[in-house]
Short mmCIF file of N, CA and C in Angstrom, two decimals:
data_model
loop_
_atom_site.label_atom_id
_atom_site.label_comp_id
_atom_site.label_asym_id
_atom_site.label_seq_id
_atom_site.Cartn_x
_atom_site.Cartn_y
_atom_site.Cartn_z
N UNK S 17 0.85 -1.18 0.00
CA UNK S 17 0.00 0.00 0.00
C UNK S 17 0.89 1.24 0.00
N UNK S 18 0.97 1.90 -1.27
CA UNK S 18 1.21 3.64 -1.02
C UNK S 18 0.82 4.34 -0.89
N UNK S 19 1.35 5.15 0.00
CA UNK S 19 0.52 6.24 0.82
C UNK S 19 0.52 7.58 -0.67
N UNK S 20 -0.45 8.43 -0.52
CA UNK S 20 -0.12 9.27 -1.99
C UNK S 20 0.16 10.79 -0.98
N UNK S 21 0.53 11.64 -1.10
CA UNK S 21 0.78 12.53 -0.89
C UNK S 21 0.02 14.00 -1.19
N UNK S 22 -0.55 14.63 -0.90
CA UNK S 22 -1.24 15.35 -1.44
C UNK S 22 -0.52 16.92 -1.35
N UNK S 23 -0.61 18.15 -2.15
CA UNK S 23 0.06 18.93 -1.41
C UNK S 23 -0.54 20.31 -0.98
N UNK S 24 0.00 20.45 -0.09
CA UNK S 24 -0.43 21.34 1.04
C UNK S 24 -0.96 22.86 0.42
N UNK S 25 -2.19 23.01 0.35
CA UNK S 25 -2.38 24.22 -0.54
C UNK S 25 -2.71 25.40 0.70
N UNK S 26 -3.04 26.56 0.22
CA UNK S 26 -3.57 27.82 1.27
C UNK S 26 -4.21 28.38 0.54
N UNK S 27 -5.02 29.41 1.15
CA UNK S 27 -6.10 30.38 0.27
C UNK S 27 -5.00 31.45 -0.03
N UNK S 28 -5.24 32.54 -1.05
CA UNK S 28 -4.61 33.51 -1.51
C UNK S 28 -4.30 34.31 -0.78
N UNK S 29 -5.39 34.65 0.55
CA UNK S 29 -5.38 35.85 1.44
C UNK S 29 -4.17 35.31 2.06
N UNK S 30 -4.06 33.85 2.40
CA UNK S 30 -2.91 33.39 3.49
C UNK S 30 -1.46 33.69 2.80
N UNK S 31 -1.43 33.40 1.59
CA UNK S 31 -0.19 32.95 0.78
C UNK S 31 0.07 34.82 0.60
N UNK S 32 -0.74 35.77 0.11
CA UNK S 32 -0.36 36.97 0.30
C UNK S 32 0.58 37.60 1.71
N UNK S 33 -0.47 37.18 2.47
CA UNK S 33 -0.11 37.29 3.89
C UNK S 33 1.53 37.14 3.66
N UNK S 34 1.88 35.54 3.43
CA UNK S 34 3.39 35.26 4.08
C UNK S 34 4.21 35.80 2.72
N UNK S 35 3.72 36.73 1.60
CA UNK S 35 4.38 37.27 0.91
C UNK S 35 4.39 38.25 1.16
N UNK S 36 4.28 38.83 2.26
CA UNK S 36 3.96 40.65 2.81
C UNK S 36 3.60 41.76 1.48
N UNK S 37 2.24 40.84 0.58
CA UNK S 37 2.16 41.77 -0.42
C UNK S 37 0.40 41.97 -0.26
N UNK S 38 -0.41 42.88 -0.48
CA UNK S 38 -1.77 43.40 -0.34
C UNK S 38 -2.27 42.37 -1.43
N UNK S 39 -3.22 41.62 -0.78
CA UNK S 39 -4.17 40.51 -1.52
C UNK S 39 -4.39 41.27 -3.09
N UNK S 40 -5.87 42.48 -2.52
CA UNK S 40 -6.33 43.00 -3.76
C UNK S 40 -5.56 43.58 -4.84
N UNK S 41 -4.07 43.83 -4.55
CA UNK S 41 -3.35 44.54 -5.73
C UNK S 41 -2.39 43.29 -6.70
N UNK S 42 -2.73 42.29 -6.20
CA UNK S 42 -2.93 41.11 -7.04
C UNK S 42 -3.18 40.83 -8.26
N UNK S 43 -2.19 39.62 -8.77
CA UNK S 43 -3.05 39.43 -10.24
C UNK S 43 -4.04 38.14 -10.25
N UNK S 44 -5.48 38.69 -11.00
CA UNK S 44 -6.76 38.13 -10.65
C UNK S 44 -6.38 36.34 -10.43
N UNK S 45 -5.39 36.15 -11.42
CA UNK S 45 -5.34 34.60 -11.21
C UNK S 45 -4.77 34.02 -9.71
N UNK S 46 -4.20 35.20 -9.18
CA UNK S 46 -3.71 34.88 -8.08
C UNK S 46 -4.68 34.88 -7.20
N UNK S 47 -5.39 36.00 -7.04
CA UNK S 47 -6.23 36.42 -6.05
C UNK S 47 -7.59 34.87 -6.08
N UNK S 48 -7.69 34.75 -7.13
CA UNK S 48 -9.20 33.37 -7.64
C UNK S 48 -8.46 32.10 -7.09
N UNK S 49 -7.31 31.77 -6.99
CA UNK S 49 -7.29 29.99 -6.68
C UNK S 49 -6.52 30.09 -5.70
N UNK S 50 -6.35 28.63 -5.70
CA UNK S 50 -5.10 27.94 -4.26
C UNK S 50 -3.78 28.17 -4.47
N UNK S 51 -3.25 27.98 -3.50
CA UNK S 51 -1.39 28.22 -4.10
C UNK S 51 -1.04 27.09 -2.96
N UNK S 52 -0.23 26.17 -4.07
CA UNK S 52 0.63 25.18 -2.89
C UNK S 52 1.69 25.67 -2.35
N UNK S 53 1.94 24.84 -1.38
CA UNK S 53 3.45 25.02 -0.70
C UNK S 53 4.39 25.52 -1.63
N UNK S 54 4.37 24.57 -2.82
CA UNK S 54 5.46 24.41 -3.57
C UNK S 54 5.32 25.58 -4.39
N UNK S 55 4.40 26.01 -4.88
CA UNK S 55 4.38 27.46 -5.26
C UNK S 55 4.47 28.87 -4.70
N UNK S 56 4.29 28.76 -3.09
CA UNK S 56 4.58 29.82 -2.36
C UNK S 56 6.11 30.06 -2.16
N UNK S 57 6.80 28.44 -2.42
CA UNK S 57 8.20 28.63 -2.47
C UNK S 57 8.86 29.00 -3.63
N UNK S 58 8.40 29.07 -4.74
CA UNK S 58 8.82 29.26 -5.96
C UNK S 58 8.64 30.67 -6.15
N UNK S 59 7.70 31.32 -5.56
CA UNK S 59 7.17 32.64 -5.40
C UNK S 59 8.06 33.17 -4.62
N UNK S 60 8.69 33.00 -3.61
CA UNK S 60 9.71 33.31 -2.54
C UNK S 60 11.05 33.14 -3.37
N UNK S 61 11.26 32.15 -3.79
CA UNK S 61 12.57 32.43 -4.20
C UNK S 61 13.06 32.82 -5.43
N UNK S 62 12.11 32.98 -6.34
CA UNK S 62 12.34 33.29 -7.60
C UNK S 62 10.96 34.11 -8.16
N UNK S 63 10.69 35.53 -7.33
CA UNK S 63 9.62 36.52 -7.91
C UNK S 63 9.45 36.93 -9.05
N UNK S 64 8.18 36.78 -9.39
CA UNK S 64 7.77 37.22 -11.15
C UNK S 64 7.54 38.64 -11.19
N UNK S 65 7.67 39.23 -11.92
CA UNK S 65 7.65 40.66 -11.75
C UNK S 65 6.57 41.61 -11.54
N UNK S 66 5.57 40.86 -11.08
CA UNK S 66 4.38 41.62 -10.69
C UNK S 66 4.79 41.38 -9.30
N UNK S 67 5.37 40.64 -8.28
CA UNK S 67 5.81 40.24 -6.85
C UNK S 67 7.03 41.50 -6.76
N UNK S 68 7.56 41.06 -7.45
CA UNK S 68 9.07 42.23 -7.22
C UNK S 68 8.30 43.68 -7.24
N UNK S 69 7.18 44.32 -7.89
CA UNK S 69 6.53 45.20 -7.90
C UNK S 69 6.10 45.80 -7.04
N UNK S 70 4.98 44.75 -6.75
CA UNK S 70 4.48 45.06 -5.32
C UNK S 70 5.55 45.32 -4.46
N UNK S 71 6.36 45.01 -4.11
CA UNK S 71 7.01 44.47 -2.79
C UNK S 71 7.93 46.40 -2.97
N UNK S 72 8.08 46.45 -4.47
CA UNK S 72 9.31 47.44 -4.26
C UNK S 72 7.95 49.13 -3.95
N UNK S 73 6.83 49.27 -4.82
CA UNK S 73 5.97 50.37 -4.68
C UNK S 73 4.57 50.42 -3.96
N UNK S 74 3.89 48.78 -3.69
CA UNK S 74 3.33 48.50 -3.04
C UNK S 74 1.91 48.95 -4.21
N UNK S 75 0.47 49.01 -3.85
CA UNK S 75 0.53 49.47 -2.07
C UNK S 75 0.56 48.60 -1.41
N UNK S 76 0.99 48.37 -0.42
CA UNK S 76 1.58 47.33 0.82
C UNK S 76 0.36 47.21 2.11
N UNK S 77 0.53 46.29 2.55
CA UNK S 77 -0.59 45.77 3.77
C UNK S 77 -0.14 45.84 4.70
N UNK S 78 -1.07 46.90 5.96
CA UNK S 78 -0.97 47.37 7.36
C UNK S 78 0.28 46.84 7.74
N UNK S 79 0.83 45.54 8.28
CA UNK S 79 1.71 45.20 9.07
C UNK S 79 3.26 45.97 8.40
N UNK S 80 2.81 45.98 6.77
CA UNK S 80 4.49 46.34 6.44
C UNK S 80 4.60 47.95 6.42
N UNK S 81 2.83 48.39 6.16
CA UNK S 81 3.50 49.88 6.49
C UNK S 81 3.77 50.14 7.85
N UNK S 82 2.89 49.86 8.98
CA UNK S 82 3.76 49.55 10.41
C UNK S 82 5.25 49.42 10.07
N UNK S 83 5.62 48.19 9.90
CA UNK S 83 6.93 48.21 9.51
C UNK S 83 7.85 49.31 9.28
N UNK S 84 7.32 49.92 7.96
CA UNK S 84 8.43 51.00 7.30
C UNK S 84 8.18 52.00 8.08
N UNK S 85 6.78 52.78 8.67
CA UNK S 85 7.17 53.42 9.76
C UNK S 85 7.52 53.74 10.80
N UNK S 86 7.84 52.80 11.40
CA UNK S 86 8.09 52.13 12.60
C UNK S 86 7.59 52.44 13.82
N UNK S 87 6.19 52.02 13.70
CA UNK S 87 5.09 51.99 14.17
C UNK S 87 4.38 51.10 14.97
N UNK S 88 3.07 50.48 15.63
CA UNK S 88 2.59 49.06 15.42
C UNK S 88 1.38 49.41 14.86
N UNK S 89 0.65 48.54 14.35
CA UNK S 89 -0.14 48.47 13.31
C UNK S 89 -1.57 49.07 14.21
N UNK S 90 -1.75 49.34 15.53
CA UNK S 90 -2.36 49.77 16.44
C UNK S 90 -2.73 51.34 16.24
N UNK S 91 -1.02 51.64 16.11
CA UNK S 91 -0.52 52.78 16.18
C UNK S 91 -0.90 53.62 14.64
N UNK S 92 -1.25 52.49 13.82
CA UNK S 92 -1.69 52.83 12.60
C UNK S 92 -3.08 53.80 12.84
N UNK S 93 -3.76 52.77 13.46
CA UNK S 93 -5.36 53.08 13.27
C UNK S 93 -5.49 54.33 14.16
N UNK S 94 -4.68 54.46 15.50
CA UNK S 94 -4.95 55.90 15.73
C UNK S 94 -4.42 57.08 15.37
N UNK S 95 -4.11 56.59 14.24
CA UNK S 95 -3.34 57.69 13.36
C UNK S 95 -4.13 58.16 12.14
N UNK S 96 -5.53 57.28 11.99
CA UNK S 96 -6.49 57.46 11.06
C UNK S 96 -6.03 56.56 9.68
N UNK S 97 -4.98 56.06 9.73
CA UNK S 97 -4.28 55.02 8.71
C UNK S 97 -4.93 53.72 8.52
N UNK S 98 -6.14 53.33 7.46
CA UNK S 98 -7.18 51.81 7.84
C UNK S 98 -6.70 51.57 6.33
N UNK S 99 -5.87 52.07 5.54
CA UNK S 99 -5.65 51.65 3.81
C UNK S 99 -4.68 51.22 3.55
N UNK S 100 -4.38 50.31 2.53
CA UNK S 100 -2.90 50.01 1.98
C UNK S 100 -2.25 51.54 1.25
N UNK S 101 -0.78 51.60 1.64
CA UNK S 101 -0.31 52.62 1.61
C UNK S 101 0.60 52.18 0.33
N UNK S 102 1.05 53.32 -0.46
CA UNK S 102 2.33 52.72 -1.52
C UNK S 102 3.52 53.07 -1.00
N UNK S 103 4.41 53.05 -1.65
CA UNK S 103 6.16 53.55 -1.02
C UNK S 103 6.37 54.86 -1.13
N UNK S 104 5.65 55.48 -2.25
CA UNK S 104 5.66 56.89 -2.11
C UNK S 104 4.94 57.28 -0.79
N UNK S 105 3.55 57.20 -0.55
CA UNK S 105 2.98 57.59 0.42
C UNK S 105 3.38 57.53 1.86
N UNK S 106 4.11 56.13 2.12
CA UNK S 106 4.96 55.94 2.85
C UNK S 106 6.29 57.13 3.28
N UNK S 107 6.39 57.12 2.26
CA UNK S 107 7.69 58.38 2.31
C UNK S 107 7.34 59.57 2.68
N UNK S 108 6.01 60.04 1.77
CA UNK S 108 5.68 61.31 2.31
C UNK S 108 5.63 61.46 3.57
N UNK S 109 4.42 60.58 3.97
CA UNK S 109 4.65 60.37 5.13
C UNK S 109 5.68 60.86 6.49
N UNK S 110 6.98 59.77 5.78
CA UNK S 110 7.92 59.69 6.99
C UNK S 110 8.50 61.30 6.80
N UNK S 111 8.45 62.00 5.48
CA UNK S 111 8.75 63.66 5.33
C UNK S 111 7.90 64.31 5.99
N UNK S 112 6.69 64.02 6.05
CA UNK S 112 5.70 65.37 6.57
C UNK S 112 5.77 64.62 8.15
N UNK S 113 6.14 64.01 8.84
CA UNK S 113 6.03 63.42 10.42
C UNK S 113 5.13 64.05 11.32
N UNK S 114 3.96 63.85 10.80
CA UNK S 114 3.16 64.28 11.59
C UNK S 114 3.19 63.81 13.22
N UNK S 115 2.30 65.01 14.02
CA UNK S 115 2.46 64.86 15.52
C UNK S 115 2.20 62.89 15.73
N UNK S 116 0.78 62.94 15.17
CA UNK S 116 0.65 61.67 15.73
C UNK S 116 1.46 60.25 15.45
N UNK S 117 2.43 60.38 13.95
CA UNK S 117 3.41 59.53 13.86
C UNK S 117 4.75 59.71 14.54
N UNK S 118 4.88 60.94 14.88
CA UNK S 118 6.02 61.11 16.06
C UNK S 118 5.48 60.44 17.54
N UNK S 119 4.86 60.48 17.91
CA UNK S 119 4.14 59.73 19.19
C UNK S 119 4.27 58.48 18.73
N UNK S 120 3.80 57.88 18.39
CA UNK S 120 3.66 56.61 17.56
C UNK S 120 5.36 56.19 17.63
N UNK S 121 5.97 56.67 17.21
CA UNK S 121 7.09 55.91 17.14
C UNK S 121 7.67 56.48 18.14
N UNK S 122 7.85 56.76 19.01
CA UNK S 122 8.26 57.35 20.61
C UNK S 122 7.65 56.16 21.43
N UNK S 123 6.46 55.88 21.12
CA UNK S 123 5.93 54.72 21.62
C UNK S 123 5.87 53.55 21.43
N UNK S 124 6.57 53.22 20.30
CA UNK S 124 7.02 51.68 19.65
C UNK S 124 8.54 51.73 20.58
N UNK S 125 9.15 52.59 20.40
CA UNK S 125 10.51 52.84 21.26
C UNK S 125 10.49 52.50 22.71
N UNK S 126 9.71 52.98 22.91
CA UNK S 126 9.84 52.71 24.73
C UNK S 126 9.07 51.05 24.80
N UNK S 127 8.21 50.65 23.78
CA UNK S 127 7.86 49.59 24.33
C UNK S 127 8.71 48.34 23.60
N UNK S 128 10.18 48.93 22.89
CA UNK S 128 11.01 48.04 22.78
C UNK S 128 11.93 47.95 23.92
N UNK S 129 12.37 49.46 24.26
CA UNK S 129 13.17 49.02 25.79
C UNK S 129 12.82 48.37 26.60
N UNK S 130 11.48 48.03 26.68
CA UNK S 130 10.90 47.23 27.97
C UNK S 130 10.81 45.85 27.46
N UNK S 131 10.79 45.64 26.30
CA UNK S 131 10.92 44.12 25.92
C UNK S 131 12.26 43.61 26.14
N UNK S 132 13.73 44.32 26.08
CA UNK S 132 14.59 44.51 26.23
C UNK S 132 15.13 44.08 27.86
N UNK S 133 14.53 45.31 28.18
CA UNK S 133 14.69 45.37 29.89
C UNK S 133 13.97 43.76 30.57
N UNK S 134 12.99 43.85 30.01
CA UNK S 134 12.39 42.39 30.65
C UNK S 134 12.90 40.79 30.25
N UNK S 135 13.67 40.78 29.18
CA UNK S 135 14.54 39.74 28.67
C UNK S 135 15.84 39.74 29.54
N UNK S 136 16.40 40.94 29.54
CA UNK S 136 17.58 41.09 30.41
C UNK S 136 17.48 40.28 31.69
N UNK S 137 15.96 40.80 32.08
CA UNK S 137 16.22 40.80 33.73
C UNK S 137 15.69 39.07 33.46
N UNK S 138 15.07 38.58 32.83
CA UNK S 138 14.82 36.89 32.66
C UNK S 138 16.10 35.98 32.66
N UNK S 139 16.94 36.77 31.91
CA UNK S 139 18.42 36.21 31.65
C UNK S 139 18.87 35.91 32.94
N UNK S 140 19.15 37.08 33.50
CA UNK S 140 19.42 37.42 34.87
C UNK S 140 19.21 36.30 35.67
N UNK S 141 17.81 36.34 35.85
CA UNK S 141 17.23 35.04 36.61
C UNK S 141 17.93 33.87 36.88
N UNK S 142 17.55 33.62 35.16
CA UNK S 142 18.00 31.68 34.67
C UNK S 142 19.50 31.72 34.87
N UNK S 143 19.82 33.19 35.22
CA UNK S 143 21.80 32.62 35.05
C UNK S 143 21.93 32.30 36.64
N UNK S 144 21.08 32.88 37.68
CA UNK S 144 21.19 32.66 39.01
C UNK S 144 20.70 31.32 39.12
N UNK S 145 19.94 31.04 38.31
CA UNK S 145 19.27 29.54 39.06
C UNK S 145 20.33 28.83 38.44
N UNK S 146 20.99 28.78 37.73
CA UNK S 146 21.75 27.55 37.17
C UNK S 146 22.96 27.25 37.97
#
C-alpha cells in the first residue's frame, strides 16, 4: 500500500499574507485559486515581476507599512491610517512626520526598551538559578 501525498495548498489571502504583499493589488489569477506550498516557495525564491513590484511600490498591507514606519499596526489606526499605503505615500509620510506619527514611534521605542529590559532581567534570573 502507497501512501499518496497530497500537497499542502492555502487560500490567496494566506499565501499573500506570508508574501507581505496586499491581496487586492494582485493578479486576478492569483487572487481566484489555491497556491501550494510548492508554489509559495517558488514565489519566494524566484519573484515574477508583478511580486518584485508590489514588494518594491506596493501598495503594501498594514503590518508592512507599520513596519516601514516604525510603528505598530495599532498605532496605525490611531493615526487614522485603515488603507494600503504605496512607497511613495509611505515616504511622504515619513517627510511630513506628523504629531501623531512622532508619538507613535516614541511609543514603539519605549515599548522596545521594555521588551529589552524584561529579557535582560529573565536572563538574569535563569543565570542565578543555574
Amino acid at each position: 500500500m502507497t501512501s499518496h501525498k497530497t500537497a499542502q495548498t492555502m487560500k490567496p489571502a494566506t499565501a499573500a499574507k506570508k508574501l507581505g504583499v496586499y491581496l487586492e493589488a494582485t493578479p486576478a489569477e492569483f487572487q481566484e485559486g489555491v497556491v501550494s506550498r510548492t508554489e509559495l516557495n517558488a514565489l519566494q525564491t524566484d519573484p515574477p515581476e508583478w511580486l518584485q513590484e508590489l514588494r518594491r511600490n506596493g501598495p503594501h498591507p498594514r503590518p508592512v507599512v507599520a513596519a516601514k514606519l516604525g510603528v505598530s499596526i495599532s498605532g496605525l489606526a490611531r493615526g487614522g491610517i485603515t488603507e494600503a499605503l504605496t512607497t511613495g505615500q509611505i515616504d511622504a509620510l515619513k517627510k511630513e512626520a506628523p504629531e501623531w506619527l512622532q508619538q507613535e514611534r516614541a511609543t514603539q521605542a519605549e515599548v522596545r526598551k521594555e521588551a529589552v529590559r524584561i529579557k535582560e532581567k529573565h536572563a538574569a534570573r535563569d543565570a542565578r538559578r543555574a
